[in-house]
Amino acid sequence: MKIERATKQDVPAIAECWVDLRLHQREQLGGQRPSLIGMARQVERNIVKPHCHYFIAKDSGNVVGAAFVRLRSGGRSACLARAYTVPSHRRKGVMRKLEQTIVEFLRKRRITTLDLTVVPHNKEGMAAWPALGYKPTKIVMTKQISC
Ligand SMILES: CC(C)(COP(=O)(O)OP(=O)(O)OC[C@H]1O[C@@H](n2cnc3c(N)ncnc32)[C@H](O)[C@@H]1OP(=O)(O)O)[C@@H](O)C(=O)NCCC(=O)NCCS
């Protein structure tokens, strides 16, 4: 397995990852069905922005994991905005390697904190991030308002 910086050629594969990620989150949160074309356009727009960085894991030439990190302006922090491993490759250290590569990338830019958001119903996420060294630092509370 290889970890690489993503290029424009990887946009379709990343978009597929994000659609599946969104479906996974939708099971938990509800919401609209994501569109693959819409997602690809969003990645295409972001991948050229200087504060947006995409990393992919490839196995036998196929994308098996992806992560998107966004640098915050004027600060020493970044956000791991999206992270996904394809189901066939989970629990094989794909995210561990992606995350390590991102941390190394941030270290070189003197960025000292990396944060992410995970919903409590996301069992894999709630298990993976603490195992990779993340600690809860704030609690966001949400109330559903019926119309
Ligand atoms: C969460 C996710 C990204 C983890 O990716 P992964 O490649 O399977 O993670 P790794 O194999 O690198 O796991 C690293 C460590 O996290 C922990 N971990 C990961 N998944 C776990 C699970 N399902 N149950 C328990 N522990 C888990 C383990 O400690 C693991 O190390 P180990 O296998 O040596 O014990 C993946 O399950 C996924 O894509 N899920 C769906 C999308 C998602 O939830 N994304 C995150 C949104 S916040």
CSV table of C-alpha atoms and ligand atoms in Angstrom, one decimal:
chain,number,residue,atom,x,y,z
A,1,MET,CA,0.0,0.0,0.0
A,2,LYS,CA,1.3,3.5,-0.9
A,3,ILE,CA,0.2,6.9,0.4
A,4,GLU,CA,0.4,9.7,-2.1
A,5,ARG,CA,-0.6,13.3,-2.4
A,6,ALA,CA,-3.7,13.3,-4.6
A,7,THR,CA,-3.7,14.9,-8.1
A,8,LYS,CA,-6.6,16.0,-10.3
A,9,GLN,CA,-6.6,12.5,-11.8
A,10,ASP,CA,-7.7,11.1,-8.4
A,11,VAL,CA,-10.8,13.3,-8.2
A,12,PRO,CA,-13.3,10.7,-9.4
A,13,ALA,CA,-12.0,8.1,-6.9
A,14,ILE,CA,-12.0,10.6,-4.1
A,15,ALA,CA,-15.5,11.7,-4.9
A,16,GLU,CA,-16.6,8.0,-4.7
A,17,CYS,CA,-15.1,7.8,-1.3
A,18,TRP,CA,-16.8,10.9,-0.1
A,19,VAL,CA,-20.2,9.8,-1.4
A,20,ASP,CA,-19.9,6.5,0.5
A,21,LEU,CA,-18.7,8.5,3.5
A,22,ARG,CA,-21.7,10.7,3.3
A,23,LEU,CA,-24.0,7.7,2.9
A,24,HIS,CA,-22.4,6.2,6.0
A,25,GLN,CA,-23.0,9.5,7.9
A,26,ARG,CA,-26.5,9.8,6.4
A,27,GLU,CA,-27.4,6.5,8.0
A,28,GLN,CA,-26.6,8.2,11.2
A,29,LEU,CA,-27.7,11.7,10.6
A,30,GLY,CA,-30.4,11.7,7.9
A,31,GLY,CA,-30.3,14.2,5.0
A,32,GLN,CA,-30.1,14.2,1.2
A,33,ARG,CA,-28.6,11.5,-1.0
A,34,PRO,CA,-25.3,12.8,-2.2
A,35,SER,CA,-24.6,13.2,-5.9
A,36,LEU,CA,-21.3,11.8,-7.3
A,37,ILE,CA,-21.0,14.5,-9.9
A,38,GLY,CA,-21.6,17.2,-7.3
A,39,MET,CA,-19.1,15.7,-5.0
A,40,ALA,CA,-16.5,15.4,-7.9
A,41,ARG,CA,-17.0,19.1,-8.7
A,42,GLN,CA,-16.5,20.0,-5.1
A,43,VAL,CA,-13.2,18.1,-4.9
A,44,GLU,CA,-12.1,19.5,-8.2
A,45,ARG,CA,-12.7,23.1,-6.9
A,46,ASN,CA,-10.9,22.4,-3.6
A,47,ILE,CA,-7.9,20.4,-4.8
A,48,VAL,CA,-6.4,23.5,-6.4
A,49,LYS,CA,-6.8,25.7,-3.3
A,50,PRO,CA,-3.5,26.3,-1.4
A,51,HIS,CA,-5.0,25.5,2.0
A,52,CYS,CA,-6.7,22.2,0.9
A,53,HIS,CA,-4.7,19.0,0.7
A,54,TYR,CA,-5.9,15.6,-0.3
A,55,PHE,CA,-4.0,12.3,0.4
A,56,ILE,CA,-4.9,8.9,-0.9
A,57,ALA,CA,-3.9,5.3,-0.1
A,58,LYS,CA,-3.4,3.1,-3.1
A,59,ASP,CA,-3.3,-0.7,-3.3
A,60,SER,CA,-2.5,-2.4,-6.6
A,61,GLY,CA,-3.2,1.0,-8.3
A,62,ASN,CA,-6.7,1.3,-6.7
A,63,VAL,CA,-7.7,4.0,-4.2
A,64,VAL,CA,-8.5,2.3,-1.0
A,65,GLY,CA,-8.6,5.3,1.3
A,66,ALA,CA,-8.6,9.1,1.2
A,67,ALA,CA,-8.2,12.0,3.6
A,68,PHE,CA,-8.7,15.7,3.2
A,69,VAL,CA,-6.9,18.2,5.4
A,70,ARG,CA,-7.8,21.9,5.5
A,71,LEU,CA,-5.3,24.4,6.9
A,72,ARG,CA,-6.7,27.3,8.9
A,73,SER,CA,-5.6,30.7,7.8
A,74,GLY,CA,-3.1,32.5,9.9
A,75,GLY,CA,-2.9,29.8,12.5
A,76,ARG,CA,-1.0,26.8,13.6
A,77,SER,CA,-4.0,24.4,13.2
A,78,ALA,CA,-5.7,22.3,10.6
A,79,CYS,CA,-8.8,20.3,10.3
A,80,LEU,CA,-9.0,16.7,9.1
A,81,ALA,CA,-12.2,17.4,7.2
A,82,ARG,CA,-12.8,14.0,5.6
A,83,ALA,CA,-11.4,10.6,6.1
A,84,TYR,CA,-12.5,7.3,4.6
A,85,THR,CA,-11.2,3.7,4.0
A,86,VAL,CA,-13.0,1.4,1.6
A,87,PRO,CA,-14.8,-1.4,3.5
A,88,SER,CA,-12.6,-4.2,2.1
A,89,HIS,CA,-9.4,-2.5,3.5
A,90,ARG,CA,-10.6,-1.5,7.0
A,91,ARG,CA,-8.7,-2.5,10.0
A,92,LYS,CA,-5.5,-2.9,8.0
A,93,GLY,CA,-3.8,0.3,9.0
A,94,VAL,CA,-4.8,2.4,6.0
A,95,MET,CA,-6.1,5.3,8.0
A,96,ARG,CA,-3.2,5.0,10.5
A,97,LYS,CA,-0.8,5.4,7.5
A,98,LEU,CA,-2.8,8.2,5.9
A,99,GLU,CA,-3.0,10.1,9.2
A,100,GLN,CA,0.7,9.6,9.9
A,101,THR,CA,1.6,11.1,6.5
A,102,ILE,CA,-0.7,14.1,7.1
A,103,VAL,CA,0.8,14.7,10.5
A,104,GLU,CA,4.3,14.6,9.0
A,105,PHE,CA,3.1,17.0,6.3
A,106,LEU,CA,1.7,19.4,8.9
A,107,ARG,CA,4.8,19.1,11.1
A,108,LYS,CA,6.9,20.4,8.2
A,109,ARG,CA,4.6,23.5,8.0
A,110,ARG,CA,4.8,24.1,11.8
A,111,ILE,CA,1.2,23.3,12.3
A,112,THR,CA,0.8,22.1,15.9
A,113,THR,CA,-2.8,20.9,16.2
A,114,LEU,CA,-5.1,18.8,14.0
A,115,ASP,CA,-8.7,18.4,14.8
A,116,LEU,CA,-11.7,16.6,13.4
A,117,THR,CA,-15.4,16.0,14.1
A,118,VAL,CA,-17.0,12.6,14.7
A,119,VAL,CA,-20.6,11.8,15.6
A,120,PRO,CA,-21.0,9.6,18.6
A,121,HIS,CA,-23.1,7.0,16.5
A,122,ASN,CA,-20.1,6.5,14.2
A,123,LYS,CA,-18.7,3.4,15.9
A,124,GLU,CA,-15.6,3.0,13.6
A,125,GLY,CA,-14.8,6.7,13.9
A,126,MET,CA,-15.3,6.8,17.7
A,127,ALA,CA,-12.9,3.7,17.9
A,128,ALA,CA,-10.3,4.8,15.3
A,129,TRP,CA,-9.5,8.4,16.4
A,130,PRO,CA,-8.7,7.8,20.0
A,131,ALA,CA,-6.5,4.9,18.9
A,132,LEU,CA,-4.7,7.4,16.7
A,133,GLY,CA,-4.1,9.8,19.5
A,134,TYR,CA,-7.1,12.1,19.4
A,135,LYS,CA,-8.9,13.3,22.5
A,136,PRO,CA,-12.3,14.9,22.8
A,137,THR,CA,-11.8,18.7,23.4
A,138,LYS,CA,-15.4,20.1,22.9
A,139,ILE,CA,-18.9,18.9,22.9
A,140,VAL,CA,-21.4,20.2,20.2
A,141,MET,CA,-25.0,19.9,21.2
A,142,THR,CA,-27.8,19.8,18.7
A,143,LYS,CA,-31.6,20.2,19.0
A,144,GLN,CA,-33.9,19.1,16.2
A,145,ILE,CA,-36.6,21.7,15.6
A,146,SER,CA,-39.7,20.3,14.0
A,147,CYS,CA,-41.4,22.5,11.3
B,1,LIG,C1,-13.0,5.2,10.6
B,1,LIG,C2,-12.1,4.6,9.4
B,1,LIG,C3,-11.7,5.8,8.6
B,1,LIG,C4,-10.9,3.9,10.0
B,1,LIG,O1,-10.1,3.5,8.9
B,1,LIG,P1,-9.2,2.1,8.9
B,1,LIG,O2,-8.3,2.2,7.7
B,1,LIG,O3,-10.0,0.9,9.1
B,1,LIG,O4,-8.4,2.4,10.3
B,1,LIG,P2,-7.0,1.6,10.7
B,1,LIG,O5,-7.0,0.2,10.2
B,1,LIG,O6,-5.9,2.4,10.3
B,1,LIG,O7,-7.2,1.6,12.3
B,1,LIG,C5,-6.4,2.3,13.2
B,1,LIG,C6,-6.8,1.9,14.6
B,1,LIG,O8,-8.1,2.4,14.9
B,1,LIG,C7,-8.9,1.5,15.7
B,1,LIG,N1,-10.1,1.1,14.9
B,1,LIG,C8,-10.3,1.4,13.6
B,1,LIG,N2,-11.5,0.9,13.2
B,1,LIG,C9,-12.0,0.2,14.3
B,1,LIG,C10,-13.2,-0.5,14.5
B,1,LIG,N3,-14.2,-0.7,13.6
B,1,LIG,N4,-13.4,-1.0,15.8
B,1,LIG,C11,-12.5,-0.9,16.8
B,1,LIG,N5,-11.3,-0.2,16.6
B,1,LIG,C12,-11.1,0.3,15.4
B,1,LIG,C13,-8.0,0.3,15.9
B,1,LIG,O9,-7.3,0.5,17.2
B,1,LIG,C14,-7.0,0.4,14.8
B,1,LIG,O10,-5.7,-0.2,15.1
B,1,LIG,P3,-5.6,-1.8,15.1
B,1,LIG,O11,-6.4,-2.4,13.9
B,1,LIG,O12,-4.1,-2.0,15.0
B,1,LIG,O13,-6.2,-2.2,16.4
B,1,LIG,C15,-13.0,3.6,8.6
B,1,LIG,O14,-13.6,2.7,9.4
B,1,LIG,C16,-14.0,4.3,7.7
B,1,LIG,O15,-13.8,4.8,6.6
B,1,LIG,N6,-15.3,4.3,8.2
B,1,LIG,C17,-16.4,4.9,7.5
B,1,LIG,C18,-16.2,6.4,7.3
B,1,LIG,C19,-15.9,7.1,8.6
B,1,LIG,O16,-16.5,6.8,9.6
B,1,LIG,N7,-15.0,8.0,8.5
B,1,LIG,C20,-14.6,8.8,9.6
B,1,LIG,C21,-15.5,10.0,9.8
B,1,LIG,S1,-15.2,10.9,11.3
